[in-house]
XYZ file of C-alpha atoms in Angstrom:
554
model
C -1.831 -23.737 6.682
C 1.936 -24.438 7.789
C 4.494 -26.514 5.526
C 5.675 -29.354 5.625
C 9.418 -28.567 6.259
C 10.199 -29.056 10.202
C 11.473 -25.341 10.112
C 8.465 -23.648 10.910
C 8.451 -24.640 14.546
C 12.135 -23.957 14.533
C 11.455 -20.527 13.357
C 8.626 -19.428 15.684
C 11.002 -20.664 18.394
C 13.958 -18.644 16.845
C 11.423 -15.363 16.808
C 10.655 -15.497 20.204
C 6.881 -16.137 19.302
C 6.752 -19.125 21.282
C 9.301 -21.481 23.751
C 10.233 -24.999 23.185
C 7.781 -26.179 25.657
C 5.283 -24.518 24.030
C 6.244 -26.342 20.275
C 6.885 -30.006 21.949
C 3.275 -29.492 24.086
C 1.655 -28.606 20.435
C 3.767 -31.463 18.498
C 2.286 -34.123 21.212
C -1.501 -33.028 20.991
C -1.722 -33.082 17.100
C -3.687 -34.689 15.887
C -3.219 -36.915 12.713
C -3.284 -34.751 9.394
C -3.488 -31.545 11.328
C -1.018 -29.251 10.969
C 0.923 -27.496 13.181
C 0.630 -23.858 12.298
C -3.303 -24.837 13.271
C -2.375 -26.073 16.440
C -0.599 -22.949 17.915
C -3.141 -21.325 16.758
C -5.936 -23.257 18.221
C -3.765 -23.086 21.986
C -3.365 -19.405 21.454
C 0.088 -19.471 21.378
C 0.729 -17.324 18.181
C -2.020 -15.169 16.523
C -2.430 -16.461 12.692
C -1.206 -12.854 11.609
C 2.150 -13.894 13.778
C 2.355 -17.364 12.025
C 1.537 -15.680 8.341
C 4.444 -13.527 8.571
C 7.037 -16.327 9.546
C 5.432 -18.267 6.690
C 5.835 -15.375 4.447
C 9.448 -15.359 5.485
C 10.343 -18.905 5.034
C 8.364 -19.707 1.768
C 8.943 -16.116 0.222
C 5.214 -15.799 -0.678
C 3.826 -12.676 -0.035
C 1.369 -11.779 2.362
C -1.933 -9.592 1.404
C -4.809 -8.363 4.112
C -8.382 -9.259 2.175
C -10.275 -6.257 4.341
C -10.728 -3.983 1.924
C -9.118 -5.175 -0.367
C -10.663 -4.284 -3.968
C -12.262 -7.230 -5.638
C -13.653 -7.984 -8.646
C -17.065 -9.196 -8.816
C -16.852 -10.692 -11.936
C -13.544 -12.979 -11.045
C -15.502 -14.935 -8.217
C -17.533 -16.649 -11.545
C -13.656 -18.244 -12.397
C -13.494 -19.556 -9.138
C -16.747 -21.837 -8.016
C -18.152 -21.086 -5.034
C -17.985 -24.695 -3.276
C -14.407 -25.159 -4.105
C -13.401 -21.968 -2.574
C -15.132 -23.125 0.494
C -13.559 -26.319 0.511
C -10.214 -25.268 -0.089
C -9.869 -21.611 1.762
C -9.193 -20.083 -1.892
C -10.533 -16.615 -3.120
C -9.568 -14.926 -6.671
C -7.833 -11.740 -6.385
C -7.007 -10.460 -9.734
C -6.255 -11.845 -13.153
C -3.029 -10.683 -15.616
C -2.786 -12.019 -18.500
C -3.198 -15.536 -18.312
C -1.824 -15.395 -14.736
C -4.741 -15.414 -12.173
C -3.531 -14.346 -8.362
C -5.715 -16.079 -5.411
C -5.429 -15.906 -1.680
C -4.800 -18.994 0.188
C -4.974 -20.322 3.737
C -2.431 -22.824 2.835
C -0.205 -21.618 0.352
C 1.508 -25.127 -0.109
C -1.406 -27.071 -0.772
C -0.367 -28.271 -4.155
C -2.831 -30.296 -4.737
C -5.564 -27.539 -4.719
C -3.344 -25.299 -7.089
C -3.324 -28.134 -9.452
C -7.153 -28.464 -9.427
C -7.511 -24.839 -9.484
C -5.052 -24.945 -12.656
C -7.434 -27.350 -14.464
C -10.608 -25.885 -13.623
C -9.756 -22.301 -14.781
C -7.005 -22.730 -17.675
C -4.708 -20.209 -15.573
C -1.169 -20.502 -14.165
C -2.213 -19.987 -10.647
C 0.052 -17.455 -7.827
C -0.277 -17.521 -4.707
C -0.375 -15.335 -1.713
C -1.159 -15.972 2.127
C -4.569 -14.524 3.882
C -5.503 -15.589 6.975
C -8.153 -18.152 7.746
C -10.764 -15.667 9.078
C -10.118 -13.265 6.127
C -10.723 -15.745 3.464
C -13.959 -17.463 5.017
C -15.134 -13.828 5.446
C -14.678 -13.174 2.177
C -16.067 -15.639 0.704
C -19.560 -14.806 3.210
C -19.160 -11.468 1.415
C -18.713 -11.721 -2.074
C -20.325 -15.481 -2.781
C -22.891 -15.610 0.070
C -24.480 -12.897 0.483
C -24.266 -11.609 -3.082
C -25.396 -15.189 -4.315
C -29.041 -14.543 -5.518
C -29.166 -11.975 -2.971
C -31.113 -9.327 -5.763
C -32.808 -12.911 -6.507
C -33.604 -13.469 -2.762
C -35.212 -10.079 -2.409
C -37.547 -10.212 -5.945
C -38.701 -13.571 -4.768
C -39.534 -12.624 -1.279
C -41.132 -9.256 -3.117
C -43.273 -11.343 -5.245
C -44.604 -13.277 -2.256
C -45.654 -10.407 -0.604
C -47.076 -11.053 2.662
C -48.551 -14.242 1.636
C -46.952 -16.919 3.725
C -47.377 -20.527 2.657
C -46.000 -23.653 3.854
C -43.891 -23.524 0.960
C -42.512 -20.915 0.675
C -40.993 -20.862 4.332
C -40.184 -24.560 4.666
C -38.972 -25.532 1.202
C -34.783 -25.923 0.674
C -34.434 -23.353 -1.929
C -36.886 -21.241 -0.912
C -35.875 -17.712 -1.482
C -36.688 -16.853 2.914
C -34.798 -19.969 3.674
C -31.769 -19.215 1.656
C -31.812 -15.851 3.597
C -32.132 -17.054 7.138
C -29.344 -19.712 6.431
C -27.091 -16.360 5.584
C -27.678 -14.325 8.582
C -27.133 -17.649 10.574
C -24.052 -18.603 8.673
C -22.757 -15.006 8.960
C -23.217 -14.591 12.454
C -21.422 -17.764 13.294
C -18.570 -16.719 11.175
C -18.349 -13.447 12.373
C -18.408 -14.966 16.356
C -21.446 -13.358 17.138
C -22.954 -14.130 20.534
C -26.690 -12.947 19.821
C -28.371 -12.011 16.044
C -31.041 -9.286 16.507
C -34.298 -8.634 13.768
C -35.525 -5.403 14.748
C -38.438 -4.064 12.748
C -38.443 -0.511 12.204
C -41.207 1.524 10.662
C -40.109 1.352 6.817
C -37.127 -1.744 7.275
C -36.091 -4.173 9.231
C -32.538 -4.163 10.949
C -30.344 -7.452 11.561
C -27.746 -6.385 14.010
C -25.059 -9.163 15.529
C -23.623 -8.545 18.911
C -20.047 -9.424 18.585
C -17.452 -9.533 21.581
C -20.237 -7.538 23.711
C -20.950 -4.462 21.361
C -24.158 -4.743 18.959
C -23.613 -3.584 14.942
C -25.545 -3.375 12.308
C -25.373 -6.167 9.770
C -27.742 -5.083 7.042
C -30.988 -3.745 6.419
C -33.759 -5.505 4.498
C -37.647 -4.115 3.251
C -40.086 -3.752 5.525
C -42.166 -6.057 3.365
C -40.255 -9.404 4.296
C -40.756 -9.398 7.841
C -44.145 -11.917 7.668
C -41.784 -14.374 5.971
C -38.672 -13.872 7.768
C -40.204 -14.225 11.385
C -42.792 -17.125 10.193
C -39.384 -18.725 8.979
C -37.740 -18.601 12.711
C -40.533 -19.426 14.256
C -40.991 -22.456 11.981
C -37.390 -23.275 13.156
C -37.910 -22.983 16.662
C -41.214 -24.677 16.810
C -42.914 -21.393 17.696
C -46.781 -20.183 17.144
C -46.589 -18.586 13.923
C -50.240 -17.402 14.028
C -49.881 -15.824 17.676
C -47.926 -12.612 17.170
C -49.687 -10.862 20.658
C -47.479 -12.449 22.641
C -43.863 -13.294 23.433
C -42.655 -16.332 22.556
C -39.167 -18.828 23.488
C -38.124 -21.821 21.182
C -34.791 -23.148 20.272
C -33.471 -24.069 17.568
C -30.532 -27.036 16.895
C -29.266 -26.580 13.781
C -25.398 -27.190 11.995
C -23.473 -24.595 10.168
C -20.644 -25.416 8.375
C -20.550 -28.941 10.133
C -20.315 -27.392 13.511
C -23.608 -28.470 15.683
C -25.080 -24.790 17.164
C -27.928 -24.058 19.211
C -29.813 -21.231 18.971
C -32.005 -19.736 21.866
C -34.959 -17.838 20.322
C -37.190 -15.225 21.966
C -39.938 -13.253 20.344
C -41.436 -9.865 21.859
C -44.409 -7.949 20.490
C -43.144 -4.195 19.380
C -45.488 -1.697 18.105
C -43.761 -2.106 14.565
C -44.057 -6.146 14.786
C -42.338 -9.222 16.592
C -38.698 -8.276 17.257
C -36.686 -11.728 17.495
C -33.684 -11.813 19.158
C -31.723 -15.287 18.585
C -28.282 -16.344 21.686
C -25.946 -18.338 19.766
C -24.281 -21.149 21.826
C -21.456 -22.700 20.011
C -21.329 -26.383 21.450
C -18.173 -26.546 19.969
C -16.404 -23.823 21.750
C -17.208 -23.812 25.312
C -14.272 -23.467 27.813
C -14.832 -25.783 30.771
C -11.172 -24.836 32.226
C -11.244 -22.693 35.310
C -7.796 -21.841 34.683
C -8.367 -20.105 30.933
C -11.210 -18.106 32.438
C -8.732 -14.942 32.964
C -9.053 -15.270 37.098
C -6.907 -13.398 38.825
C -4.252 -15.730 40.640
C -5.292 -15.075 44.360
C -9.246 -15.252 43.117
C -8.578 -18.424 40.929
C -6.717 -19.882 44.460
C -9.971 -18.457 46.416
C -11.993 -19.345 44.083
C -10.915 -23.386 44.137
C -11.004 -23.352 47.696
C -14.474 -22.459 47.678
C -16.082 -24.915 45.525
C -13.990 -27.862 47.463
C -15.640 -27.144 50.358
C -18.532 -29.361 51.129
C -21.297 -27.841 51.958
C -22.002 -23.424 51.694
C -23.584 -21.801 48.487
C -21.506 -20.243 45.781
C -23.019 -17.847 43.650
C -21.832 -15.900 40.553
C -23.208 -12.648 40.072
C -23.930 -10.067 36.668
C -25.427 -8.566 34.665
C -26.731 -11.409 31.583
C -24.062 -11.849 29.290
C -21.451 -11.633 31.766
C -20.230 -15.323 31.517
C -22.226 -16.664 34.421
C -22.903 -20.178 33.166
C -19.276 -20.681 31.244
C -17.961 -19.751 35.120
C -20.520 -22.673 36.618
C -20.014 -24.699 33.651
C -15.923 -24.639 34.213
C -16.379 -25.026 38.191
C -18.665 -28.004 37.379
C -16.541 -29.719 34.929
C -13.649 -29.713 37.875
C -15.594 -31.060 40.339
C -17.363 -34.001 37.917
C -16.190 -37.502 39.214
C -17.987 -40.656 40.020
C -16.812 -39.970 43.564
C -19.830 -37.382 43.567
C -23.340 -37.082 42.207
C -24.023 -33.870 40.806
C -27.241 -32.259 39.401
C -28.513 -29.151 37.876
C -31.831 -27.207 37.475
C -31.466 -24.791 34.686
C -33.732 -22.542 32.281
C -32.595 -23.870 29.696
C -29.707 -26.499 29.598
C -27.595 -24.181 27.529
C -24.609 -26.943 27.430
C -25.220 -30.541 27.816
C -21.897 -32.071 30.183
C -21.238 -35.923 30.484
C -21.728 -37.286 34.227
C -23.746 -34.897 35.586
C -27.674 -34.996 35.497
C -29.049 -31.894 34.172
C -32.855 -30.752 34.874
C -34.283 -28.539 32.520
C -37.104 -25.978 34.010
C -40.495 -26.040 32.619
C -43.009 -24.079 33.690
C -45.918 -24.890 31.548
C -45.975 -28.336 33.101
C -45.573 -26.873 36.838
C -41.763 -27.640 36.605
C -40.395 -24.466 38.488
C -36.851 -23.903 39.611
C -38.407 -24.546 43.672
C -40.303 -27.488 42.434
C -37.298 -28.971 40.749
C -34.920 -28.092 43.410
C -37.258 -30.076 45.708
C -37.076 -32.893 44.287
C -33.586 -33.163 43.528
C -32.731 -33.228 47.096
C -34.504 -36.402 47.438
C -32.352 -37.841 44.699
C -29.331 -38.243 47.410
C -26.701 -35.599 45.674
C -23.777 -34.209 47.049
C -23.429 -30.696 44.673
C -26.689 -29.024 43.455
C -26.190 -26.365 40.325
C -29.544 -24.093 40.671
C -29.765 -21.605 36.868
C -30.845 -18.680 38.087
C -32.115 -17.563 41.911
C -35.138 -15.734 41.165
C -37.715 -15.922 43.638
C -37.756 -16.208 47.655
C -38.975 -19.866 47.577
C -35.738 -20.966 45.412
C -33.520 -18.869 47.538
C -34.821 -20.544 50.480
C -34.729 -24.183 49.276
C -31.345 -23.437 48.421
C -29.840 -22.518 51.445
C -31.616 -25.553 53.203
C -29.789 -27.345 50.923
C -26.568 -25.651 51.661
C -27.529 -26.255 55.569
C -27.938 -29.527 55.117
C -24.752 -30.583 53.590
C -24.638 -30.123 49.749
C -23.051 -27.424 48.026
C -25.382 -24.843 46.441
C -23.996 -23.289 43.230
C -26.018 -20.581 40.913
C -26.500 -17.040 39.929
C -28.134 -13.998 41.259
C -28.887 -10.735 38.977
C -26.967 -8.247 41.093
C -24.716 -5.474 40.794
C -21.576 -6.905 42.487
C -20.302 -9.614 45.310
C -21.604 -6.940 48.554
C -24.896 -6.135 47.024
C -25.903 -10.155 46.665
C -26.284 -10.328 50.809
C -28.311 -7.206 50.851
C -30.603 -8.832 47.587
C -30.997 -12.188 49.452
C -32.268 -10.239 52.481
C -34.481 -8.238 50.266
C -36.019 -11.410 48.708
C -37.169 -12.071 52.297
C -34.351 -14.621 53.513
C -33.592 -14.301 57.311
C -29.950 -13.145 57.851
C -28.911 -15.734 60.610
C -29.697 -17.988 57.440
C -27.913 -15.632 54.847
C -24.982 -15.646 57.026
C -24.849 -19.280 58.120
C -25.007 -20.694 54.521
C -23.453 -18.061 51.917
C -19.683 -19.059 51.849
C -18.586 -16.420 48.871
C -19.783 -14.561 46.108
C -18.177 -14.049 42.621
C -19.304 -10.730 40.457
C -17.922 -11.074 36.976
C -18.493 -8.966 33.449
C -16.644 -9.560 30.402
C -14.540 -6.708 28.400
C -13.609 -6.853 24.900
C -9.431 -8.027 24.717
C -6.797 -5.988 22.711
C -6.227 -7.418 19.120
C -2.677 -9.250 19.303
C -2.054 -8.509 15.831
C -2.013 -4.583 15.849
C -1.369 -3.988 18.845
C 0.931 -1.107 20.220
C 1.836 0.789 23.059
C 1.209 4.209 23.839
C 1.446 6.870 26.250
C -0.712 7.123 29.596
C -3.586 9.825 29.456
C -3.676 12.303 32.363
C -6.886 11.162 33.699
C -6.194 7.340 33.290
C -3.183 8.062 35.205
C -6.138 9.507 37.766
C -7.941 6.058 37.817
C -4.904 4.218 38.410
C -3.727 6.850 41.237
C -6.714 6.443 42.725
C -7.092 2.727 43.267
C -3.309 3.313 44.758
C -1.790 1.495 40.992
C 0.986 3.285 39.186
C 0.564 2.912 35.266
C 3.385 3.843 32.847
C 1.957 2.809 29.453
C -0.738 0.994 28.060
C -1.322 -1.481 24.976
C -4.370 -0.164 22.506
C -5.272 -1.897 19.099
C -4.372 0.237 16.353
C -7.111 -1.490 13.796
C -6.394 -4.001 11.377
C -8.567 -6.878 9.197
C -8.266 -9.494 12.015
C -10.379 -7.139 14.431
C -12.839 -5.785 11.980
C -10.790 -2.316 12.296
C -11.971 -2.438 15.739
C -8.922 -2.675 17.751
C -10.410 -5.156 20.279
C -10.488 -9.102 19.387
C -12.205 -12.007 21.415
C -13.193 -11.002 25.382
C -12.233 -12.183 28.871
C -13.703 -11.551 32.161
C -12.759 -9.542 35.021
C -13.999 -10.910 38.613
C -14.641 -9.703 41.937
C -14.449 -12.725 44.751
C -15.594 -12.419 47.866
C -15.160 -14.723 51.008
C -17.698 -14.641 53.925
C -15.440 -15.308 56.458
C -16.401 -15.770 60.321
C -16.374 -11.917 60.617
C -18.460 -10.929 58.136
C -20.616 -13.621 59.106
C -21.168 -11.590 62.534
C -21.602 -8.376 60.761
C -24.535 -10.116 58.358
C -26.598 -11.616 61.626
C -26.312 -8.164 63.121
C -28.019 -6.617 60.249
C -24.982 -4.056 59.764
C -24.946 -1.291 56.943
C -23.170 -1.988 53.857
C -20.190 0.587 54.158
C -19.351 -1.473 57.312
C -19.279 -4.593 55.260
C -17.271 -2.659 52.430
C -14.620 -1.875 54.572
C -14.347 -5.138 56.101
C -14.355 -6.629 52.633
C -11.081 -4.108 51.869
C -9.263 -4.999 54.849
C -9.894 -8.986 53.611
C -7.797 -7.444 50.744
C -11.087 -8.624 48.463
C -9.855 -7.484 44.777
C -12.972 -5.462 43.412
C -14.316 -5.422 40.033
C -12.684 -2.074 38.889
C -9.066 -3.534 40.523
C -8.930 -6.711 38.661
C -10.055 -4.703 35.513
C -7.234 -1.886 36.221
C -4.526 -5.115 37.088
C -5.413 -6.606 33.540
C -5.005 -2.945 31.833
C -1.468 -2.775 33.462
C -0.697 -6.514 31.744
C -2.150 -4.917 28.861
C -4.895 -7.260 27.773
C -7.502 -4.227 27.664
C -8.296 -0.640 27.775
C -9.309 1.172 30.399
C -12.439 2.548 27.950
C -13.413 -1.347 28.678
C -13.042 -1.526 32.619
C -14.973 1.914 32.490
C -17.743 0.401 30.680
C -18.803 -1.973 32.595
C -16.895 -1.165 35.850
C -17.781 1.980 38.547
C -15.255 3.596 39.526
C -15.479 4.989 43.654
């Protein structure tokens, strides 16, 4: 993707895209035969719209956006389909006996040659990003490929489903559930919905928190396309009267991904909703989880301590586990044996024994938890708190000198002592063991690559007032290919810490209302959910549509 001249680090440097520090810490972790343009990248130190446009200045080759871009069908026959995968190459229009293609890596001579040979054309260039071409080539080769074909076939099964026809390679339904898998990877998708609708059936990804509708396929492929996933997940495919979970381990495009599956009767069929979790991509550093720096300083100081439970609150979907995943990954080393209880291991980490919950065999979170205290450990990861009997274990645990991490399904950091209570946990024990609580939700970032500043509304200006925050402008994503036209690329989370000191403590064993406990928490200068949201509006990472959206304001 970069060239081979040493200028382009020079360059970035001369642009002000990036310091010195910045291109001799990205020279001295690349690897061999990466390049460096895919190392910035990869660090987030320049968006790959930034580094096309110094490219595009140093090589003089121009630059073209591929969304919307109007493409001939018939030129992606010129082109094959597995050497535009290979190479990150897509045909973009043909003059004479010139043909014009988009590249990732415009000086990959090699690939020009081969693409001179295999199509008789003198081949120009142009620079697309990365993301553009691979989505591209989803577009226009995948999902067109046999698509018409995919659909007759399916058609002419009907709602006969035989081993065959839903295990076999090439089979028609396998080709198709490949795609939406494939697509949704490519596209970053967190969770792939199949609803069935009266007359269709809808495939809808959720990308960076918001669902959207992928596409929309006949009603009559639904037998095949859910006896398909539940083939895949090792699911009941005669037993549609009740939900299901399976998971499926699978690789696409190389990369290993595991899919959570869960199945729930509707009244128009099985609705199957699929969580992606990209091994690959999981961030076990505390420090890139967008804390704020006093909670990030709190927030260490907390899980050091030796005994107390932590727990990490929200909604599901807020980031929970990549927050216990990160604090975990800190604390691992063989000074310390750590284990976890979860339903399901979503990430596997070296070091640290991991328990996975399973009920059918008796193996409950309170069962588990049990027993893991007679395995001599010094830090105890619990998945979930759900019932009285796993609170309770825990904070024996936490009383007896381990620290208790997990999560709680609540609303924010105050409303987790008042659910603990609820549950039927005494508060002399509630206030002797809970050390802090962390409430967290994640909000949808502003694209680097169009965004622009622009004048404060009247009632933001309100909202900021309010919370005693002065706002002069704020950054909003105009819409461009990299975001999907959305405005809003890749998410980060907004937190709310708070510390049970030896005050609150008090206030907890005297069973005092939660306004008292509020106003304690303010004068501990606690930053709340809707602060830390407003603070990262001001550095302009997000809107304050976002913080509203998942945030209350008072």
């Amino acid at each position: 993707m970069t060239t081979t001249r040493k200028r382009l680090g020079d360059l970035l440097v001369e642009a002000g895209l990036i310091s010195e520090e910045q291109l001799n810490q990205s020279l001295q972790d690349k690897q061999k035969g990466q390049k460096l343009g895919d190392v910035l990248v990869e660090k987030g130190f320049v968006t790959e719209q930034q580094l096309i446009e110094v490219l595009e200045f140093q090589l003089g080759i121009p630059h073209i956006s591929l969304y919307r871009y109007p493409f001939d069908g018939k030129l992606m026959n010129i082109v094959p389909k597995e050497m535009a995968k290979r190479n990150l190459v897509v045909p973009l229009k043909k003059e004479g006996d010139k043909l014009f293609v988009a590249m990732a890596d415009p000086m990959d001579f090699y690939t020009i040659d081969d693409l001179r040979l295999a199509t008789g054309f003198q081949i120009q260039t142009a620079i697309a990003s990365k993301d553009d071409i691979i989505k591209t080539i989803a577009k226009y080769y995948e999902t067109d490929d046999g698509m018409s074909d995919i659909m007759d076939q399916i058609s002419a099964v009907e709602e006969r489903v035989e081993e065959e026809t839903i295990t076999g390679e090439d089979s028609p339904v396998v080709r198709l559930v490949n795609q939406i898998l494939q697509s949704a990877v490519q596209q970053k998708a967190s969770d792939i919905h199949i609803d069935p609708q009266e007359t269709k059936i809808l495939i809808r990804y959720r990308v960076d928190g918001v669902l959207k509708n992928e596409r929309t396929l006949p009603k009559h492929m639904q037998s095949v396309l859910t006896a398909r996933i539940k083939i895949m997940s090792n699911l009941d495919i005669t037993e549609h009267r009740v939900p299901q979970d399976g998971r499926i381990k699978t690789a696409i495009e190389f990369n290993p991904v595991d899919l959570r599956v869960s199945t729930l009767p509707t009244v128009y069929g099985e609705k199957i909703v699929m969580r992606i979790l990209d091994l690959g991509s999981t961030l076990n550093d505390l420090n890139k989880l967008g804390f704020n720096s006093l909670n990030l300083q709190r927030f260490n100081k907390l899980i050091e301590q030796p005994t107390g439970i932590v727990l990490i609150t929200g909604p599901t979907g807020s980031g929970k586990s990549s927050t216990l995943y990160a604090a975990l990954n800190k604390l691992n080393s063989e000074e310390v044996n750590i284990i976890t209880i979860e339903d399901p291991v979503e990430y596997q980490l070296e070091g640290i024994n991991q328990i996975q919950v399973n009920t059918n065999v008796g193996m409950t979170f309170a069962k588990g938890l049990r027993s893991m205290l007679r395995q001599d450990p010094n830090i105890i990861m619990v998945g979930e708190i759900r019932d009285r009997e796993t609170a309770e274990i825990a904070v024996r645990a936490s009383l007896t000198g381990h620290l208790v991490l997990s999560t709680l399904h609540t609303n924010d950091s105050l409303g987790t002592i008042t659910r603990l209570i609820d549950m039927g946990v005494e508060p002399f024990l509630v206030a002797s063991s809970l050390t802090g609580v962390v409430s967290q939700r994640l909000v949808r970032r502003v694209c680097r690559d169009c965004a622009e500043e622009q004048k404060v509304t009247k009632r933001e200006a309100e909202i900021f007032a309010r919370r005693g925050l002065k706002i002069e402008k704020t950054v909003r994503g105009r819409g461009c290919g990299m975001c999907s036209m959305t405005g809003y690329k890749g998410r980060l989370a907004i937190h709310e810490l708070l510390v049970i000191d030896d005050e609150m403590k008090r206030m907890i064993l005297n069973n005092e209302s939660f306004s008292a406990l509020r106003d304690l928490a303010v004068k501990n200068k606690t930053i709340f959910l809707i602060d830390d949201g407003l603070l990262k509006v001001k550095q302009g990472l997000t809107t304050t549509e976002e913080i509203l959206r998942v945030a209350i304001p008072d």
